[in-house]
CSV table of C-alpha atoms in Angstrom, one decimal:
chain,number,residue,atom,x,y,z
A,1,MET,CA,-3.3,13.6,5.9
A,2,ILE,CA,-6.3,11.6,4.9
A,3,GLU,CA,-8.5,14.4,6.2
A,4,ARG,CA,-6.5,16.9,4.1
A,5,GLY,CA,-7.0,14.9,0.9
A,6,VAL,CA,-3.8,12.8,0.5
A,7,ARG,CA,-5.1,10.1,-1.7
A,8,PHE,CA,-2.9,7.2,-0.7
A,9,VAL,CA,-1.0,6.8,2.5
A,10,GLN,CA,1.2,3.7,2.8
A,11,VAL,CA,2.4,2.9,6.3
A,12,TRP,CA,5.1,0.3,6.8
A,13,SER,CA,5.7,-1.8,9.9
A,14,GLY,CA,9.2,-3.4,10.2
A,15,GLN,CA,12.5,-2.8,8.6
A,16,GLY,CA,14.5,-5.0,6.2
A,17,GLY,CA,17.1,-7.2,7.8
A,18,PRO,CA,17.4,-9.8,10.5
A,19,THR,CA,15.7,-8.0,13.4
A,20,GLY,CA,12.9,-5.4,14.1
A,21,ASN,CA,10.4,-6.9,11.8
A,22,TRP,CA,7.9,-9.7,11.2
A,23,ASP,CA,10.5,-12.0,9.7
A,24,ASN,CA,10.7,-14.2,12.8
A,25,HIS,CA,13.0,-17.0,11.7
A,26,ALA,CA,14.4,-17.6,15.2
A,27,ASN,CA,11.8,-17.2,17.9
A,28,ILE,CA,8.2,-16.5,17.3
A,29,GLU,CA,7.3,-16.2,21.0
A,30,LYS,CA,9.9,-13.5,21.6
A,31,GLU,CA,10.1,-11.7,18.2
A,32,LEU,CA,6.4,-11.4,17.3
A,33,PRO,CA,4.9,-9.7,20.4
A,34,PRO,CA,6.9,-6.5,20.0
A,35,MET,CA,5.6,-6.2,16.4
A,36,THR,CA,2.0,-6.8,17.3
A,37,ALA,CA,2.2,-4.5,20.3
A,38,ALA,CA,3.5,-1.7,18.1
A,39,THR,CA,0.6,-2.1,15.7
A,40,ASP,CA,-2.4,-3.6,17.5
A,41,LYS,CA,-3.6,-0.5,19.4
A,42,PRO,CA,-2.7,2.0,16.7
A,43,ILE,CA,-4.7,0.1,14.0
A,44,ALA,CA,-7.7,-0.4,16.3
A,45,GLY,CA,-7.4,3.3,17.2
A,46,LEU,CA,-7.2,4.4,13.6
A,47,LEU,CA,-10.3,2.4,12.6
A,48,LYS,CA,-12.3,3.8,15.5
A,49,ASP,CA,-11.1,7.3,14.8
A,50,LEU,CA,-11.9,7.1,11.1
A,51,LYS,CA,-15.3,5.7,12.0
A,52,SER,CA,-16.1,8.5,14.5
A,53,ARG,CA,-15.1,11.2,12.0
A,54,GLY,CA,-17.2,9.6,9.3
A,55,LEU,CA,-14.0,9.1,7.2
A,56,LEU,CA,-14.3,5.3,7.1
A,57,GLU,CA,-17.3,5.8,4.8
A,58,ASP,CA,-14.9,6.8,2.0
A,59,THR,CA,-11.6,5.5,3.1
A,60,LEU,CA,-10.4,2.0,2.4
A,61,VAL,CA,-7.9,0.5,4.8
A,62,VAL,CA,-5.9,-2.5,3.7
A,63,TRP,CA,-3.5,-4.5,5.8
A,64,SER,CA,-1.3,-6.9,3.9
A,65,THR,CA,2.1,-8.6,3.7
A,66,GLU,CA,4.2,-10.1,1.0
A,67,PHE,CA,3.8,-13.7,2.4
A,68,GLY,CA,3.1,-15.7,5.5
A,69,ARG,CA,4.9,-18.2,7.7
A,70,MET,CA,5.2,-22.0,7.6
A,71,PRO,CA,3.1,-24.2,9.9
A,72,PHE,CA,6.3,-26.1,10.8
A,73,SER,CA,9.2,-24.8,12.8
A,74,GLN,CA,12.6,-23.4,11.7
A,75,GLY,CA,15.2,-24.3,14.2
A,76,SER,CA,13.2,-24.9,17.3
A,77,THR,CA,10.8,-21.9,17.7
A,78,GLY,CA,11.0,-19.9,14.5
A,79,ARG,CA,9.1,-20.1,11.2
A,80,ASP,CA,10.3,-19.8,7.6
A,81,HIS,CA,8.6,-17.9,4.7
A,82,ASN,CA,5.4,-19.3,3.3
A,83,GLY,CA,4.1,-17.9,0.0
A,84,GLY,CA,1.5,-20.6,0.0
A,85,THR,CA,-1.0,-18.9,2.3
A,86,PHE,CA,-1.4,-15.8,4.4
A,87,VAL,CA,-4.0,-13.4,5.7
A,88,SER,CA,-4.8,-9.8,4.6
A,89,TRP,CA,-7.8,-7.7,5.7
A,90,LEU,CA,-9.7,-4.8,4.4
A,91,ALA,CA,-12.0,-2.3,6.1
A,92,GLY,CA,-13.9,0.8,5.2
A,93,ALA,CA,-15.7,2.0,2.2
A,94,GLY,CA,-17.3,-0.5,-0.1
A,95,ILE,CA,-16.2,-3.4,2.1
A,96,LYS,CA,-18.6,-5.9,3.6
A,97,PRO,CA,-17.7,-5.9,7.3
A,98,GLY,CA,-17.3,-9.1,9.4
A,99,VAL,CA,-16.8,-11.5,6.5
A,100,ALA,CA,-14.1,-13.8,5.3
A,101,HIS,CA,-13.0,-14.9,1.9
A,102,GLY,CA,-11.2,-18.2,1.3
A,103,GLU,CA,-9.6,-20.9,3.4
A,104,SER,CA,-6.2,-22.5,3.7
A,105,ASP,CA,-5.7,-26.2,4.2
A,106,GLU,CA,-6.0,-27.5,7.8
A,107,TRP,CA,-2.2,-27.0,8.3
A,108,SER,CA,-2.1,-23.4,7.1
A,109,TRP,CA,0.4,-24.5,4.5
A,110,LYS,CA,-1.3,-23.7,1.3
A,111,ALA,CA,-4.4,-21.7,0.3
A,112,THR,CA,-7.1,-24.0,-0.9
A,113,LEU,CA,-10.6,-22.5,-1.1
A,114,GLY,CA,-10.9,-19.1,-2.8
A,115,ARG,CA,-7.2,-18.6,-3.3
A,116,ALA,CA,-6.4,-15.0,-4.0
A,117,TYR,CA,-3.1,-13.5,-5.4
A,118,CYS,CA,-2.2,-9.8,-5.2
A,119,TYR,CA,-3.8,-9.5,-8.7
A,120,ASP,CA,-7.2,-10.2,-7.1
A,121,LEU,CA,-6.6,-7.8,-4.3
A,122,HIS,CA,-5.3,-5.1,-6.6
A,123,ALA,CA,-8.3,-5.5,-8.9
A,124,THR,CA,-10.6,-5.2,-6.0
A,125,ILE,CA,-8.9,-2.1,-4.7
A,126,LEU,CA,-9.0,-0.5,-8.1
A,127,HIS,CA,-12.7,-1.4,-8.5
A,128,LEU,CA,-13.4,0.4,-5.2
A,129,LEU,CA,-11.6,3.4,-6.6
A,130,GLY,CA,-13.8,3.4,-9.6
A,131,ILE,CA,-11.0,2.1,-11.9
A,132,ASP,CA,-11.6,-0.7,-14.4
A,133,HIS,CA,-8.4,-2.6,-14.0
A,134,GLU,CA,-8.8,-4.2,-17.4
A,135,LYS,CA,-8.0,-0.7,-18.9
A,136,LEU,CA,-4.6,-0.8,-17.3
A,137,THR,CA,-3.8,-4.3,-18.7
A,138,PHE,CA,-1.4,-4.8,-21.5
A,139,ARG,CA,-1.7,-8.4,-22.7
A,140,HIS,CA,1.5,-10.1,-23.7
A,141,ASN,CA,1.6,-11.5,-27.2
A,142,GLY,CA,-2.1,-11.3,-27.7
A,143,ALA,CA,-3.1,-13.4,-24.8
A,144,LYS,CA,-6.9,-13.6,-24.5
A,145,PRO,CA,-8.8,-11.7,-21.8
A,146,PRO,CA,-10.5,-13.6,-19.1
A,147,PRO,CA,-12.1,-16.0,-18.5
A,148,ASP,CA,-8.7,-17.6,-19.1
A,149,ARG,CA,-6.5,-20.3,-17.6
A,150,ARG,CA,-6.7,-18.9,-14.1
A,151,ALA,CA,-10.5,-18.8,-14.3
A,152,TRP,CA,-10.7,-22.4,-15.3
A,153,ARG,CA,-8.4,-23.4,-12.5
A,154,GLY,CA,-11.1,-22.1,-10.1
A,155,ASP,CA,-9.0,-19.3,-8.5
A,156,TRP,CA,-11.7,-16.8,-9.0
A,157,GLN,CA,-15.0,-16.7,-7.3
A,158,SER,CA,-16.8,-15.6,-10.5
A,159,PRO,CA,-15.0,-17.1,-13.5
A,160,GLY,CA,-17.2,-15.3,-16.0
A,161,VAL,CA,-16.4,-11.8,-14.7
A,162,THR,CA,-14.3,-9.8,-17.1
A,163,HIS,CA,-13.6,-7.0,-14.8
A,164,GLY,CA,-14.6,-5.7,-11.4
A,165,PRO,CA,-13.9,-7.0,-8.0
A,166,ARG,CA,-12.4,-10.4,-7.8
A,167,LEU,CA,-13.0,-11.0,-4.1
A,168,SER,CA,-16.3,-11.7,-2.4
A,169,VAL,CA,-15.9,-9.1,0.3
A,170,MET,CA,-17.6,-6.2,-1.4
A,171,GLY,CA,-20.6,-4.6,0.2
A,172,PRO,CA,-23.5,-3.4,-1.8
A,173,VAL,CA,-22.4,-0.6,-4.0
A,174,ARG,CA,-23.8,2.6,-2.8
A,175,ASP,CA,-24.7,4.9,-5.7
A,176,PRO,CA,-26.2,8.2,-4.7
A,177,PRO,CA,-27.5,10.1,-7.7
A,178,GLY,CA,-24.6,11.2,-9.9
A,179,ALA,CA,-21.9,9.9,-7.7
A,180,THR,CA,-20.2,6.7,-6.6
A,181,PRO,CA,-18.1,6.5,-3.4
A,182,THR,CA,-14.6,5.7,-4.6
A,183,LEU,CA,-12.3,4.5,-1.9
A,184,THR,CA,-8.8,3.5,-1.9
A,185,SER,CA,-6.7,1.2,0.0
A,186,ILE,CA,-4.8,2.7,2.7
A,187,GLY,CA,-5.7,6.1,1.6
A,188,GLN,CA,-8.8,7.6,0.1
A,189,THR,CA,-10.4,9.3,-2.7
A,190,ARG,CA,-13.4,11.5,-2.3
A,191,THR,CA,-16.6,10.9,-4.1
A,192,HIS,CA,-16.4,11.6,-7.8
A,193,ASP,CA,-18.7,11.6,-10.8
A,194,SER,CA,-19.7,8.0,-11.4
A,195,GLN,CA,-19.7,7.1,-15.1
A,196,ASP,CA,-16.6,8.7,-16.5
A,197,TRP,CA,-14.2,7.9,-13.7
A,198,TYR,CA,-11.0,8.4,-15.7
A,199,ARG,CA,-12.0,11.9,-16.7
A,200,ALA,CA,-13.6,13.5,-13.7
A,201,PRO,CA,-11.0,12.8,-11.0
A,202,LEU,CA,-7.9,14.1,-12.8
A,203,ALA,CA,-6.5,17.4,-11.8
A,204,ALA,CA,-7.9,20.4,-13.7
A,205,ASN,CA,-4.7,20.9,-15.7
A,206,ASP,CA,-4.3,17.2,-16.5
A,207,THR,CA,-6.0,16.0,-19.7
A,208,ARG,CA,-4.5,12.5,-19.8
A,209,LYS,CA,-6.6,9.5,-19.9
A,210,ILE,CA,-5.5,6.4,-18.1
A,211,ALA,CA,-6.9,4.0,-20.6
A,212,ALA,CA,-3.7,3.9,-22.6
A,213,ALA,CA,-1.4,3.3,-19.7
A,214,SER,CA,0.8,0.3,-20.1
A,215,PRO,CA,4.6,-0.2,-20.2
A,216,CYS,CA,4.6,-0.5,-24.0
A,217,SER,CA,2.2,2.3,-24.8
A,218,ASN,CA,3.8,4.6,-22.3
A,219,ARG,CA,7.2,4.0,-23.8
A,220,ARG,CA,5.7,4.8,-27.2
A,221,ARG,CA,4.2,8.0,-25.9
A,222,ARG,CA,7.5,9.0,-24.3
A,223,SER,CA,9.4,8.3,-27.6
A,224,ARG,CA,7.0,10.6,-29.3
A,225,GLY,CA,7.6,13.3,-26.7
A,226,GLU,CA,4.1,13.1,-25.4
A,227,ASP,CA,4.9,12.2,-21.9
A,228,ASN,CA,3.7,14.8,-19.4
B,1,MET,CA,0.4,-32.8,3.4
B,2,PRO,CA,0.7,-36.6,3.2
B,3,GLY,CA,2.6,-37.6,0.2
B,4,GLN,CA,3.6,-34.1,-0.8
B,5,ARG,CA,7.0,-32.6,-0.8
B,6,VAL,CA,7.5,-30.0,1.8
B,7,GLU,CA,10.2,-27.3,1.4
B,8,ALA,CA,11.2,-24.1,3.1
B,9,ALA,CA,12.9,-21.0,1.7
B,10,THR,CA,15.9,-20.8,3.9
B,11,SER,CA,15.9,-23.9,6.2
B,12,VAL,CA,15.2,-27.6,6.5
B,13,PRO,CA,11.6,-28.0,7.6
B,14,GLY,CA,11.2,-28.9,11.3
B,15,ASP,CA,8.2,-30.4,13.1
B,16,VAL,CA,4.7,-28.9,12.8
B,17,MET,CA,4.6,-26.2,15.5
B,18,LYS,CA,1.6,-25.1,17.4
B,19,SER,CA,1.1,-21.3,17.8
B,20,PRO,CA,2.6,-20.1,21.1
B,21,PHE,CA,-0.4,-17.7,21.4
B,22,GLU,CA,-3.9,-18.4,22.6
B,23,PHE,CA,-6.6,-18.0,20.0
B,24,LYS,CA,-10.2,-17.0,20.9
B,25,GLN,CA,-13.3,-16.2,18.9
B,26,HIS,CA,-14.3,-12.5,18.8
B,27,GLY,CA,-17.2,-10.3,17.7
B,28,GLN,CA,-20.5,-11.3,16.2
B,29,CYS,CA,-18.7,-12.9,13.2
B,30,GLY,CA,-16.8,-15.2,15.6
B,31,ARG,CA,-13.4,-14.5,14.0
B,32,TRP,CA,-10.5,-16.3,15.7
B,33,VAL,CA,-7.9,-13.9,16.9
B,34,SER,CA,-4.6,-14.5,18.8
B,35,SER,CA,-3.9,-13.0,22.2
B,36,ALA,CA,-1.2,-10.9,20.5
B,37,TYR,CA,-3.9,-8.6,19.1
B,38,PRO,CA,-6.2,-7.7,22.0
B,39,HIS,CA,-7.3,-4.3,20.5
B,40,MET,CA,-7.7,-5.5,17.0
B,41,ALA,CA,-9.9,-8.3,18.4
B,42,THR,CA,-12.5,-5.6,19.2
B,43,CYS,CA,-12.6,-4.5,15.5
B,44,VAL,CA,-13.2,-7.9,13.7
B,45,ASP,CA,-16.8,-7.0,12.9
B,46,ASP,CA,-15.6,-4.1,10.9
B,47,LEU,CA,-13.0,-6.1,8.9
B,48,ALA,CA,-13.2,-8.3,5.8
B,49,PHE,CA,-10.6,-11.0,6.0
B,50,LEU,CA,-8.9,-12.6,3.0
B,51,MET,CA,-8.0,-16.0,4.5
B,52,ALA,CA,-6.3,-17.5,1.5
B,53,MET,CA,-3.9,-15.0,0.0
B,54,ALA,CA,-1.0,-16.5,-1.9
B,55,SER,CA,2.2,-15.3,-3.4
B,56,LYS,CA,4.2,-16.5,-6.4
B,57,THR,CA,7.4,-16.5,-4.4
B,58,ASN,CA,8.6,-16.8,-0.8
B,59,VAL,CA,11.6,-14.5,-1.2
B,60,HIS,CA,11.3,-11.1,0.4
B,61,GLY,CA,12.4,-8.8,-2.5
B,62,PRO,CA,10.4,-10.3,-5.3
B,63,ALA,CA,7.4,-10.9,-3.0
B,64,SER,CA,7.4,-7.3,-1.8
B,65,TYR,CA,7.5,-6.0,-5.4
B,66,MET,CA,4.7,-8.4,-6.2
B,67,MET,CA,2.6,-7.1,-3.2
B,68,ASN,CA,3.2,-3.4,-4.2
B,69,THR,CA,3.3,-3.5,-8.0
B,70,GLY,CA,1.8,-6.9,-9.1
B,71,PHE,CA,5.1,-7.9,-10.6
B,72,LEU,CA,8.0,-10.0,-9.3
B,73,LEU,CA,10.7,-7.8,-10.9
B,74,PRO,CA,11.5,-4.1,-10.1
B,75,GLY,CA,10.6,-1.4,-12.6
B,76,PHE,CA,6.9,-1.3,-12.3
B,77,PRO,CA,4.7,1.4,-10.7
B,78,CYS,CA,3.4,0.6,-7.2
B,79,MET,CA,-0.2,0.9,-6.2
B,80,GLY,CA,0.2,4.4,-4.8
B,81,ALA,CA,1.9,5.6,-8.0
B,82,TRP,CA,-0.9,4.2,-10.2
B,83,ILE,CA,-3.5,5.9,-8.0
B,84,SER,CA,-1.7,9.2,-8.2
B,85,TYR,CA,-1.4,8.9,-11.9
B,86,ALA,CA,-5.0,7.8,-12.5
B,87,LEU,CA,-6.9,10.0,-10.0
B,88,GLY,CA,-4.6,13.0,-9.6
B,89,SER,CA,-4.3,15.3,-6.6
B,90,LEU,CA,-7.1,16.4,-4.2
B,91,ASN,CA,-4.9,18.9,-2.4
B,92,SER,CA,-2.1,20.7,-4.4
B,93,ASN,CA,-0.4,21.6,-1.1
B,94,LEU,CA,0.2,18.0,-0.2
B,95,PRO,CA,1.7,15.0,-2.1
B,96,THR,CA,-0.8,12.6,-3.6
B,97,PHE,CA,1.0,9.5,-2.4
B,98,VAL,CA,2.7,9.5,1.0
B,99,VAL,CA,4.8,6.7,2.5
B,100,LEU,CA,5.4,6.5,6.2
B,101,PRO,CA,8.2,4.0,6.7
B,102,ASP,CA,8.9,2.3,10.0
B,103,SER,CA,11.0,4.6,12.2
B,104,LYS,CA,13.6,1.7,12.5
B,105,GLY,CA,14.3,1.7,8.7
B,106,TYR,CA,13.1,0.9,5.2
B,107,PRO,CA,11.6,-2.4,4.3
B,108,TYR,CA,13.2,-5.0,1.9
B,109,ASN,CA,13.7,-3.4,-1.5
B,110,GLN,CA,14.2,0.0,0.3
B,111,LYS,CA,12.5,2.8,-1.7
B,112,GLY,CA,12.0,0.5,-4.7
B,113,ASN,CA,8.6,-0.4,-3.1
B,114,PHE,CA,7.5,3.2,-3.5
B,115,SER,CA,8.7,3.6,-7.1
B,116,SER,CA,6.7,5.1,-9.9
B,117,GLY,CA,8.4,2.6,-12.4
B,118,PHE,CA,7.8,3.8,-15.9
B,119,LEU,CA,5.2,6.4,-14.9
B,120,PRO,CA,6.4,10.0,-14.6
B,121,VAL,CA,8.5,10.3,-11.5
B,122,THR,CA,6.2,12.8,-9.9
B,123,HIS,CA,4.0,9.9,-8.9
B,124,GLN,CA,6.5,8.2,-6.7
B,125,GLY,CA,5.9,8.1,-3.0
B,126,THR,CA,6.8,11.1,-0.8
B,127,ILE,CA,8.5,9.8,2.3
B,128,ILE,CA,7.5,11.3,5.6
B,129,LYS,CA,9.0,10.3,8.9
B,130,PRO,CA,6.6,11.6,11.5
B,131,SER,CA,8.9,10.8,14.5
B,132,ALA,CA,12.1,12.2,13.0
B,133,PRO,CA,13.4,15.7,13.9
B,134,ASN,CA,12.9,16.6,10.2
B,135,PRO,CA,9.8,14.6,9.1
B,136,ILE,CA,10.3,15.6,5.4
B,137,SER,CA,14.0,15.6,4.3
B,138,ASP,CA,15.5,19.0,3.2
B,139,LEU,CA,12.2,20.9,3.4
B,140,PHE,CA,13.7,23.6,5.6
B,141,PRO,CA,17.3,24.8,5.8
B,142,PRO,CA,19.3,23.4,8.7
B,143,ALA,CA,19.5,25.5,11.8
B,144,SER,CA,23.2,26.0,11.3
B,145,ALA,CA,22.6,27.8,8.0
B,146,SER,CA,21.9,31.1,9.5
B,147,TYR,CA,22.9,32.9,6.3
B,148,ILE,CA,19.8,31.6,4.6
B,149,THR,CA,17.1,34.2,4.9
B,150,LYS,CA,13.5,34.0,3.5
B,151,ASP,CA,14.5,36.4,0.8
B,152,SER,CA,17.7,34.6,-0.1
B,153,GLU,CA,15.9,31.3,-0.2
B,154,ARG,CA,13.2,32.8,-2.5
B,155,ASP,CA,15.8,34.2,-4.8
B,156,GLY,CA,17.7,31.0,-4.8
B,157,LEU,CA,14.6,29.0,-5.8
B,158,ALA,CA,13.8,31.4,-8.6
B,159,LEU,CA,17.3,31.0,-10.0
B,160,LEU,CA,17.2,27.3,-9.7
B,161,ASN,CA,13.8,27.2,-11.4
B,162,LYS,CA,15.3,29.3,-14.3
B,163,LEU,CA,18.3,27.0,-14.7
B,164,ASN,CA,16.1,23.9,-14.5
B,165,ARG,CA,13.7,25.2,-17.1
B,166,ARG,CA,16.6,26.1,-19.4
B,167,HIS,CA,17.9,22.6,-19.0
B,168,LEU,CA,14.5,21.1,-19.6
B,169,GLU,CA,14.3,22.9,-23.0
B,170,GLN,CA,17.4,21.0,-24.1
B,171,TRP,CA,16.1,17.6,-22.8
B,172,PRO,CA,12.4,17.5,-23.6
B,173,GLY,CA,10.5,14.3,-22.5
B,174,ASP,CA,12.7,13.5,-19.5
B,175,SER,CA,10.2,13.3,-16.7
B,176,ARG,CA,12.9,13.3,-14.0
B,177,LEU,CA,13.6,17.0,-14.3
B,178,ASP,CA,9.9,17.8,-14.6
B,179,ALA,CA,9.4,15.8,-11.4
B,180,ARG,CA,12.3,17.7,-9.7
B,181,ILE,CA,10.8,21.1,-10.6
B,182,ALA,CA,7.3,19.9,-9.5
B,183,SER,CA,9.0,18.6,-6.3
B,184,TYR,CA,10.6,22.0,-5.5
B,185,GLU,CA,7.2,23.8,-6.2
B,186,LEU,CA,5.4,21.3,-3.9
B,187,ALA,CA,8.1,21.7,-1.3
B,188,ALA,CA,7.5,25.5,-1.2
B,189,LYS,CA,3.8,24.8,-0.6
B,190,LEU,CA,4.7,22.1,1.9
B,191,GLN,CA,6.7,24.5,3.9
B,192,LEU,CA,3.4,26.2,4.8
B,193,SER,CA,1.1,23.1,4.9
B,194,ALA,CA,3.2,20.3,6.3
B,195,PRO,CA,3.8,21.7,9.8
B,196,GLU,CA,0.1,21.9,10.3
B,197,VAL,CA,-0.7,18.5,8.9
B,198,LEU,CA,2.1,16.9,11.0
B,199,ASP,CA,1.3,18.8,14.2
B,200,LEU,CA,-0.6,16.4,16.4
B,201,SER,CA,-1.0,18.8,19.3
B,202,GLY,CA,-4.4,19.8,18.0
B,203,GLU,CA,-5.7,16.2,18.5
B,204,THR,CA,-7.5,15.4,21.7
B,205,ASP,CA,-5.8,13.2,24.4
B,206,ALA,CA,-8.5,10.6,23.7
B,207,THR,CA,-7.5,10.4,20.1
B,208,LYS,CA,-3.8,10.2,20.9
B,209,ASN,CA,-4.3,7.6,23.6
B,210,SER,CA,-6.6,5.5,21.3
B,211,MET,CA,-3.7,5.1,18.9
B,212,ALA,CA,-0.7,5.1,21.2
B,213,SER,CA,1.3,1.9,20.6
B,214,THR,CA,1.5,-0.3,23.7
B,215,ARG,CA,5.1,-0.9,22.6
B,216,ASN,CA,6.4,2.6,22.7
B,217,GLN,CA,3.9,5.3,23.8
B,218,ARG,CA,6.2,8.2,22.8
B,219,LYS,CA,7.2,7.4,19.3
B,220,THR,CA,4.1,6.1,17.5
B,221,SER,CA,1.3,8.3,18.6
B,222,GLY,CA,0.1,8.9,15.1
B,223,ALA,CA,1.3,6.1,13.0
B,224,VAL,CA,-0.5,3.0,11.9
B,225,ALA,CA,0.8,0.0,10.0
B,226,CYS,CA,-0.7,-1.1,6.8
B,227,SER,CA,2.1,-3.0,5.2
B,228,ARG,CA,4.3,-5.6,6.9
B,229,ALA,CA,7.9,-6.0,6.0
B,230,GLY,CA,9.1,-9.5,6.4
């Protein structure tokens, strides 16, 4: 599908419910290996295959989860949910390989250094796609743009940055004349014209611009019958 | 944690528990990887790890919405929907945003994780189940419906399109019907393109073997996980 130009492929591992997933409350030693075994070789194979076909150059692969597990036990051998810290990884276009960003405390209980929320990950993914995430932001009640409270708390690596990647895992931006590689998480976009990203990549029959997209403005557009 | 209050989402915290898996350093970067990931361990030099991700909640539903949409509550577009909306399609014969769920079932929040929220419904994820007898639901008539011929199907779709468009004239601005019409049109194209895209027989044995899950060789020859449920 990636080869044929599907932009975004999201693959899920694990079902909702008490079994057959990564939600190992009862017995980590028994419940986790089937999940890793079902994904370990396929992921390694995918990365190697993308690489050998040259697709990893403009395909971003992201592995993530909604939260991690606690350093202490639940029952005797399970672990409970932990929103405090967990690990994600990225690979492919625009990503610096073999690096790490951030650290948890020594217990793996809470993120300490370089803590990143999904906002930071999403902003980084959008940046790699050539999208300025600030243009998708609708600020509630006139809240000021960054640097804001989060920046002062030290969550960001670069508090002064107003948009762009929020995580220090970006490789050097490759910029061949007239084009920027624009890669997505878990899927891909092809190269598109660099400067006017929100115009060039849209389908030929689609004249919308993304700059106005927000819940409020969209609702307003819809009420004026401008949607679609 | 000395002096700090320790709580868990669904249980009373037990003792600190060591990992039951052995960790070793791998690659030039020296990344520590557990024995549960022997193949991934060979790829660490290609990966960038985010070692300090955090969520605003430790409850599955809201946390999954947050991971996919950036919001704790339902009703917002997920990443794939935003990308479809922002960047459009590269191949009009295939959906822009495809979701491959675990063959065992949907994650927490079910299809809510693939929602287009307030964006036009055409941007929601198209669900494909590669290992199911019918990877894309309702794309082809069931085998039992022998009375459906190519001609009758084409006539039926033309009539449906006519009725839908007449209905749309009465209800302008409702993206759900637009999405349904677009979905039927895409389905017609998919009838031609999907079998080829989903056919793995053209892949070499080396490619198939490189991705075959050690858990179940038969079922997962093409699938790779990118989002964990739970």
